[in-house]
Amino acid sequence: MVFFLQTSNWMLQTLLKKYPIFCPVPRLQQLPAIFGCFIFTTPYQSAKAVDPKAIRKGTVMLRSKDEDMKKSRTGRDNFSPRPFNLFAAGASKRRGEVLHDTPDDTEHPAISRKQRLCSPEKPLSAEEWEKLKGAFGSPNQFEVYMLNQMISDNTPIDVAKSLLAAVASRDGDIPYRLLVIYLALCVSQEQTEEIYDVHDIMKARFKTLETSAYTLLIKGLSSSQRWRDALSLLEEVKKVIGPSKGHYGDCIRGALINQEINLACELFHEMLAKDLMPNLGTMQVFFDTGKSVKNDQLKTELIHILSYLRDNQVYPGEALMQSIKQWFESIPGENWKGNLTTLKNSGQCPSCNEYLESINLSPEEYSILKEKIIKDVIQGTDTFIKTTPQELEEFKVFVHKRPPFDIVIDGLNVAGICRKSNPSQTLLDVVEHLAQRNLRLLVLGRKHMLSRSHRWHRDNLAAMQKKADFFFTENVSEDDPFLLYATLHSGSHCRFVTRDLLRDHKACLSDALTRRLFFKWQRGHQIVLSSYKPRKKITFEPVLRYDTIVQTSDNTWHIPYDDNILERSSYEVPTKWLCLQKK
Amino acid sequence: MNIFNVGLLTVVRRPVLQLAAQNGKKGVLLLKMPCKVVACRTLALSPWLNKDTSPHATEKLDLDGWKHVMRSPLQEEESERTLETEEDSQLAATRDLVEMWRLSGKIVPENIKEEELKILMECPSKSSKKKYLKFLALKEIAKKTDKEKNERKKKAKNEQKLKEKEDPDDDLENQHGKLKNTFLMKFWSRSEDGVYNWRGAQSMIFGQPLVYDMAYENYMSLREMQNAVKQLMECEGLNRRAMEPFHLHYCNLNADDPYHKEFIKRYGEAWDKLFVTVTEKDHVEIFPRDQLVYLTADSPNVMKMFEHDKIYIVGSLVDKSIQTGLSLARAKRLNLATARLPLDRYLQWEEGAKNLTLDQMMRILLTLKDTGSWKEALQFVPKRKHAGFVETSYSKHPFDTRMMKTKIRDVMASQENTGKPFARNPPRQQMQKWWEEIS
């Protein structure tokens, strides 16, 4: 009996872990924002705001319904009953948790090194260092190890000095390597005087330095009185090897601290010209400076940074967002008001009631994207890799002969969504569900679907073919490129159904701009089946109507930002917004 | 660095002091002397100072003493350095950078050639530079260890010779041993080569063709291409030593290609004497299309057995950047049959890509040709990639003739055993008895 109780308890725990939706209420409360944002089952419904409490009730109801489903559920067809957008920040992580039931991997005991020699707390004499060194396993590495240990232990700098003194008295010289690590220690502890000294010594001893020393020196000097030395170091870095965004960022920080706005802007533009994406921290320093310095040039620069964020689809983190907000609110005479908010699917901002930019591409963008998809994704370097020229031609004729479609379905992807049900049945259900709405459908598949097998029933296929157009590619061809082509060809009203994230096709695109266009188009046109029960229920995830990007109108700014807690994958967009409104 | 510094010290100490002693009368030198001597003194004295102070007053250590040490020899160095800076070319700067990287403990080569520096400068990104440097450094280390090993061997050999000379008795015996009555001369590798060449010549006439498709040059980087050539050389060597070699065809190999140049560079004069057909033509021009089978890991068809009347094509492509479907696309374009090895059927695949290196492929094909046994052939798949053979494959695939034979033998053996049931396992019987006694 006792045994039974234990197991049942264990079962309950694992179930709770596996299906987060059955968790007690407190955990759900963390997610109201996401719930509030994406609760609409189909893109065709009008938007309605539902408060998180209602959703909680809904999930409780689901729980009783799903009781019998629970045990039989296997990993793959385990749909999370909550609707959430495929591209919302953190979605992939949640999906991963649902699918894999990851064990808590917090129990990684700190790997104990063979020799963990703590750095001493007081400066030692040369003999004492020798003694310590004798005790250490690999004497050649002793100094390097010790200095590194000091960095991680945050030991007083005097200890490191005494070690260097011991080395110097023994060898009459200090290896460059040790100097660099010592410099790192100084920089991490912000020992300005020491950094000056090491800088002078290095400059005098060595004609050129290497990257790590430059990085450390620039970092150390830029926040000190001698920040101009950092600039000359930057020039040196340019001669040898291209400076990194960190180098530029530190120099800009130095210039801004010392109110050299011109110089900072120059450096910033130089950096952008070199295709370096500035760190968020660098931009934050600009905004922080803007709070105290009222300067027209700086203001235009800050607006320029915001447009840079927009053009490159960069989303600020929470810290930068706060800086931006405070800067806007500090502009004299303009009376900006910032609010943190999440958006409705209608694209209306709840705090200022403005509608955000539509996710639809402009006609020029659309035609560029279409051209690039054909050129890069379908044809690529060799048409034979994904398909054959004959097949491509055949498909083009097929698509051009027919009037535009409303929905293009990736047959094999949709069919494979539910393991328990027969693939042809799944596909038939979806096709019928969509056909009820009088939509013109195209289903893409492979030829093997036509061959007689238990997976693909003739009757189901025949039933589907009455309701939708079908195109079967060769078994060795890829069907996704055809899906993209057919959708793009049909026009911007056309959507496509697949669960595939299409990342590999996005990667085929040659430049970053088209990749961004593709992603925007994908967010606005991809329909994802979010839950399916054989012959009963079909739900689609909502398609976003607004674009998640930094945007402005006459007297508002809307800036999406990354939550600190939520991990966002590169193919997802943030869900939180900063709404700035001029009153 | 230390060596450098010691050298510097000697430069400072010896010539200056000696010169000063020798021609001390010359005023110019006397003028120069003081500063250098001072520099020298701080160097020499600082350790003494430290040692003196530390035992008495451990509290009061000379913490900044090292800075003086570091600063003192700089006048000397600067004069040296200024001369160098005059030719401040990019090349020198890169060389300096590499040197500094070495000093800071990064994995970079000690000596770097001009051409390597140029390749380094052409690397588009910082990480590619570092990667290339690491490659060079590892190469250098490997070379060095090889050299050391050779020297050690040489030394051992010399010692052996010396020993032999020391013991004349032993020597005599050896002499006798060498002049032993034998019906064979010492078997030199030259004579072996002769045999191989005969076999190679035979295969050129009667052998089954095996095609290496060299059309992937544009898809490979320089290093991938070099690796491909290396693998192909190994293939050719394996084939030469085989009992029944393939007739190798290197198709689509143009005379001006870097591929071809690399071959000539590696093989040297031997290139023209290889028993290999090298042609600019495509394989479809030489052979009938219906006999050709393109071997590619992307193929949907699994190879069931090795057919002796087919002509197999292996794409000579080293693909480190994982460009899937390249060779399949080529086969599709030429409308050829394709096949892949039945790796999943016979092996419990664990990790790694299913594409094998060219020499592994060659070993597998040669073994298949000789024995027809997949199990024997697939032992050349790297062990790290799989967990072992799938057990059930014996009974499932009757097309494997060799396995059939062993199976029949097994069956016959078991039939024999049934005649005298306990003959083969007496230990078990004993065990049972022992068990009965105990219980």
Short mmCIF file of N, CA and C in Angstrom, two decimals, chain A residues 278-347:
data_model
loop_
_atom_site.label_atom_id
_atom_site.label_comp_id
_atom_site.label_asym_id
_atom_site.label_seq_id
_atom_site.Cartn_x
_atom_site.Cartn_y
_atom_site.Cartn_z
N PRO A 278 26.24 47.43 -33.02
CA PRO A 278 26.64 47.92 -31.70
C PRO A 278 25.97 47.12 -30.58
N ASN A 279 26.67 47.01 -29.48
CA ASN A 279 26.07 46.35 -28.31
C ASN A 279 24.92 47.19 -27.78
N LEU A 280 23.99 46.52 -27.15
CA LEU A 280 22.88 47.27 -26.57
C LEU A 280 23.38 48.24 -25.51
N GLY A 281 24.44 47.82 -24.80
CA GLY A 281 25.01 48.68 -23.75
C GLY A 281 25.50 50.00 -24.32
N THR A 282 26.12 49.93 -25.50
CA THR A 282 26.63 51.15 -26.13
C THR A 282 25.50 52.13 -26.41
N MET A 283 24.41 51.59 -26.93
CA MET A 283 23.27 52.47 -27.22
C MET A 283 22.71 53.03 -25.92
N GLN A 284 22.76 52.20 -24.90
CA GLN A 284 22.20 52.66 -23.62
C GLN A 284 22.98 53.86 -23.09
N VAL A 285 24.30 53.81 -23.28
CA VAL A 285 25.10 54.96 -22.81
C VAL A 285 24.66 56.23 -23.52
N PHE A 286 24.36 56.11 -24.82
CA PHE A 286 23.88 57.28 -25.56
C PHE A 286 22.63 57.85 -24.90
N PHE A 287 21.69 56.96 -24.63
CA PHE A 287 20.42 57.45 -24.07
C PHE A 287 20.62 58.00 -22.66
N ASP A 288 21.52 57.32 -21.91
CA ASP A 288 21.77 57.81 -20.55
C ASP A 288 22.39 59.20 -20.58
N THR A 289 23.30 59.40 -21.56
CA THR A 289 23.90 60.72 -21.68
C THR A 289 22.85 61.75 -22.08
N GLY A 290 21.95 61.29 -22.95
CA GLY A 290 20.90 62.20 -23.42
C GLY A 290 20.04 62.74 -22.30
N LYS A 291 19.94 61.99 -21.22
CA LYS A 291 19.12 62.45 -20.10
C LYS A 291 19.68 63.73 -19.49
N SER A 292 21.01 63.78 -19.39
CA SER A 292 21.61 64.93 -18.72
C SER A 292 22.02 66.02 -19.72
N VAL A 293 22.42 65.61 -20.91
CA VAL A 293 22.88 66.60 -21.88
C VAL A 293 21.75 66.94 -22.84
N LYS A 294 21.42 68.20 -22.89
CA LYS A 294 20.38 68.60 -23.84
C LYS A 294 21.07 69.23 -25.04
N ASN A 295 21.03 68.52 -26.11
CA ASN A 295 21.86 68.89 -27.24
C ASN A 295 21.12 68.41 -28.48
N ASP A 296 20.95 69.29 -29.43
CA ASP A 296 20.16 68.91 -30.61
C ASP A 296 20.83 67.81 -31.42
N GLN A 297 22.15 67.92 -31.48
CA GLN A 297 22.86 66.90 -32.26
C GLN A 297 22.67 65.52 -31.64
N LEU A 298 22.76 65.50 -30.33
CA LEU A 298 22.59 64.23 -29.63
C LEU A 298 21.18 63.70 -29.84
N LYS A 299 20.23 64.61 -29.87
CA LYS A 299 18.85 64.17 -30.04
C LYS A 299 18.66 63.50 -31.40
N THR A 300 19.18 64.14 -32.43
CA THR A 300 19.04 63.52 -33.75
C THR A 300 19.76 62.19 -33.78
N GLU A 301 20.89 62.12 -33.08
CA GLU A 301 21.63 60.86 -33.04
C GLU A 301 20.80 59.76 -32.38
N LEU A 302 20.12 60.15 -31.31
CA LEU A 302 19.32 59.15 -30.60
C LEU A 302 18.16 58.66 -31.46
N ILE A 303 17.56 59.61 -32.19
CA ILE A 303 16.50 59.19 -33.10
C ILE A 303 17.08 58.27 -34.18
N HIS A 304 18.31 58.60 -34.58
CA HIS A 304 18.99 57.76 -35.57
C HIS A 304 19.19 56.34 -35.03
N ILE A 305 19.55 56.26 -33.75
CA ILE A 305 19.74 54.94 -33.16
C ILE A 305 18.43 54.16 -33.17
N LEU A 306 17.35 54.86 -32.86
CA LEU A 306 16.04 54.19 -32.87
C LEU A 306 15.71 53.69 -34.27
N SER A 307 16.04 54.47 -35.28
CA SER A 307 15.75 54.00 -36.63
C SER A 307 16.69 52.87 -37.01
N TYR A 308 17.89 52.89 -36.42
CA TYR A 308 18.80 51.76 -36.66
C TYR A 308 18.19 50.48 -36.09
N LEU A 309 17.62 50.60 -34.89
CA LEU A 309 16.96 49.45 -34.27
C LEU A 309 15.86 48.94 -35.18
N ARG A 310 15.14 49.87 -35.77
CA ARG A 310 14.03 49.50 -36.64
C ARG A 310 14.54 48.80 -37.89
N ASP A 311 15.53 49.42 -38.52
CA ASP A 311 15.99 48.87 -39.80
C ASP A 311 16.61 47.49 -39.64
N ASN A 312 17.26 47.27 -38.53
CA ASN A 312 17.95 46.00 -38.37
C ASN A 312 17.19 45.00 -37.51
N GLN A 313 15.99 45.36 -37.19
CA GLN A 313 15.15 44.49 -36.38
C GLN A 313 15.88 44.05 -35.11
N VAL A 314 16.43 45.03 -34.43
CA VAL A 314 17.07 44.77 -33.14
C VAL A 314 16.06 45.14 -32.07
N TYR A 315 15.95 44.29 -31.07
CA TYR A 315 15.03 44.61 -29.99
C TYR A 315 15.83 44.94 -28.74
N PRO A 316 15.57 46.09 -28.14
CA PRO A 316 16.31 46.44 -26.93
C PRO A 316 15.97 45.52 -25.77
N GLY A 317 16.91 45.39 -24.86
CA GLY A 317 16.64 44.65 -23.64
C GLY A 317 15.91 45.55 -22.66
N GLU A 318 15.66 44.99 -21.49
CA GLU A 318 14.87 45.76 -20.54
C GLU A 318 15.63 47.01 -20.08
N ALA A 319 16.94 46.89 -19.86
CA ALA A 319 17.71 48.03 -19.36
C ALA A 319 17.71 49.17 -20.37
N LEU A 320 17.96 48.81 -21.64
CA LEU A 320 17.98 49.84 -22.68
C LEU A 320 16.59 50.47 -22.81
N MET A 321 15.58 49.63 -22.71
CA MET A 321 14.21 50.14 -22.82
C MET A 321 13.95 51.19 -21.74
N GLN A 322 14.40 50.91 -20.51
CA GLN A 322 14.20 51.88 -19.43
C GLN A 322 14.93 53.18 -19.74
N SER A 323 16.15 53.05 -20.28
CA SER A 323 16.90 54.26 -20.62
C SER A 323 16.17 55.08 -21.68
N ILE A 324 15.65 54.37 -22.68
CA ILE A 324 14.93 55.06 -23.75
C ILE A 324 13.73 55.79 -23.16
N LYS A 325 13.01 55.09 -22.32
CA LYS A 325 11.82 55.67 -21.71
C LYS A 325 12.17 56.92 -20.93
N GLN A 326 13.21 56.77 -20.10
CA GLN A 326 13.58 57.93 -19.27
C GLN A 326 14.06 59.09 -20.13
N TRP A 327 14.75 58.79 -21.21
CA TRP A 327 15.22 59.87 -22.06
C TRP A 327 14.04 60.62 -22.67
N PHE A 328 13.10 59.85 -23.20
CA PHE A 328 11.93 60.50 -23.80
C PHE A 328 11.22 61.37 -22.77
N GLU A 329 11.08 60.82 -21.57
CA GLU A 329 10.34 61.57 -20.56
C GLU A 329 11.11 62.79 -20.08
N SER A 330 12.44 62.79 -20.34
CA SER A 330 13.24 63.92 -19.87
C SER A 330 13.36 65.01 -20.91
N ILE A 331 12.86 64.79 -22.13
CA ILE A 331 12.96 65.84 -23.15
C ILE A 331 12.14 67.03 -22.69
N PRO A 332 12.76 68.18 -22.56
CA PRO A 332 12.00 69.32 -22.06
C PRO A 332 11.00 69.82 -23.10
N GLY A 333 9.82 70.18 -22.62
CA GLY A 333 8.82 70.80 -23.48
C GLY A 333 8.04 69.85 -24.35
N GLU A 334 8.32 68.57 -24.29
CA GLU A 334 7.57 67.66 -25.18
C GLU A 334 6.61 66.76 -24.43
N ASN A 335 6.85 66.60 -23.16
CA ASN A 335 5.90 65.89 -22.31
C ASN A 335 5.55 64.49 -22.80
N TRP A 336 6.57 63.65 -22.92
CA TRP A 336 6.33 62.26 -23.32
C TRP A 336 5.92 61.46 -22.11
N LYS A 337 5.11 60.44 -22.39
CA LYS A 337 4.70 59.55 -21.31
C LYS A 337 4.91 58.12 -21.79
N GLY A 338 5.63 57.35 -21.00
CA GLY A 338 5.91 55.98 -21.41
C GLY A 338 5.11 54.96 -20.61
N ASN A 339 4.62 53.95 -21.30
CA ASN A 339 3.88 52.88 -20.63
C ASN A 339 4.39 51.54 -21.13
N LEU A 340 4.42 50.57 -20.23
CA LEU A 340 4.75 49.21 -20.66
C LEU A 340 3.46 48.47 -20.92
N THR A 341 3.41 47.78 -22.01
CA THR A 341 2.15 47.16 -22.38
C THR A 341 2.36 45.92 -23.25
N THR A 342 1.31 45.18 -23.42
CA THR A 342 1.32 44.11 -24.43
C THR A 342 0.19 44.40 -25.39
N LEU A 343 0.31 43.88 -26.59
CA LEU A 343 -0.64 44.30 -27.63
C LEU A 343 -1.74 43.28 -27.86
N LYS A 344 -2.84 43.79 -28.33
CA LYS A 344 -3.91 42.89 -28.77
C LYS A 344 -3.60 42.44 -30.18
N ASN A 345 -4.25 41.37 -30.58
CA ASN A 345 -3.96 40.88 -31.92
C ASN A 345 -4.48 41.82 -32.99
N SER A 346 -5.44 42.64 -32.64
CA SER A 346 -5.94 43.58 -33.63
C SER A 346 -4.85 44.59 -34.01
N GLY A 347 -3.81 44.67 -33.18
CA GLY A 347 -2.75 45.63 -33.46
C GLY A 347 -3.02 46.98 -32.84
#
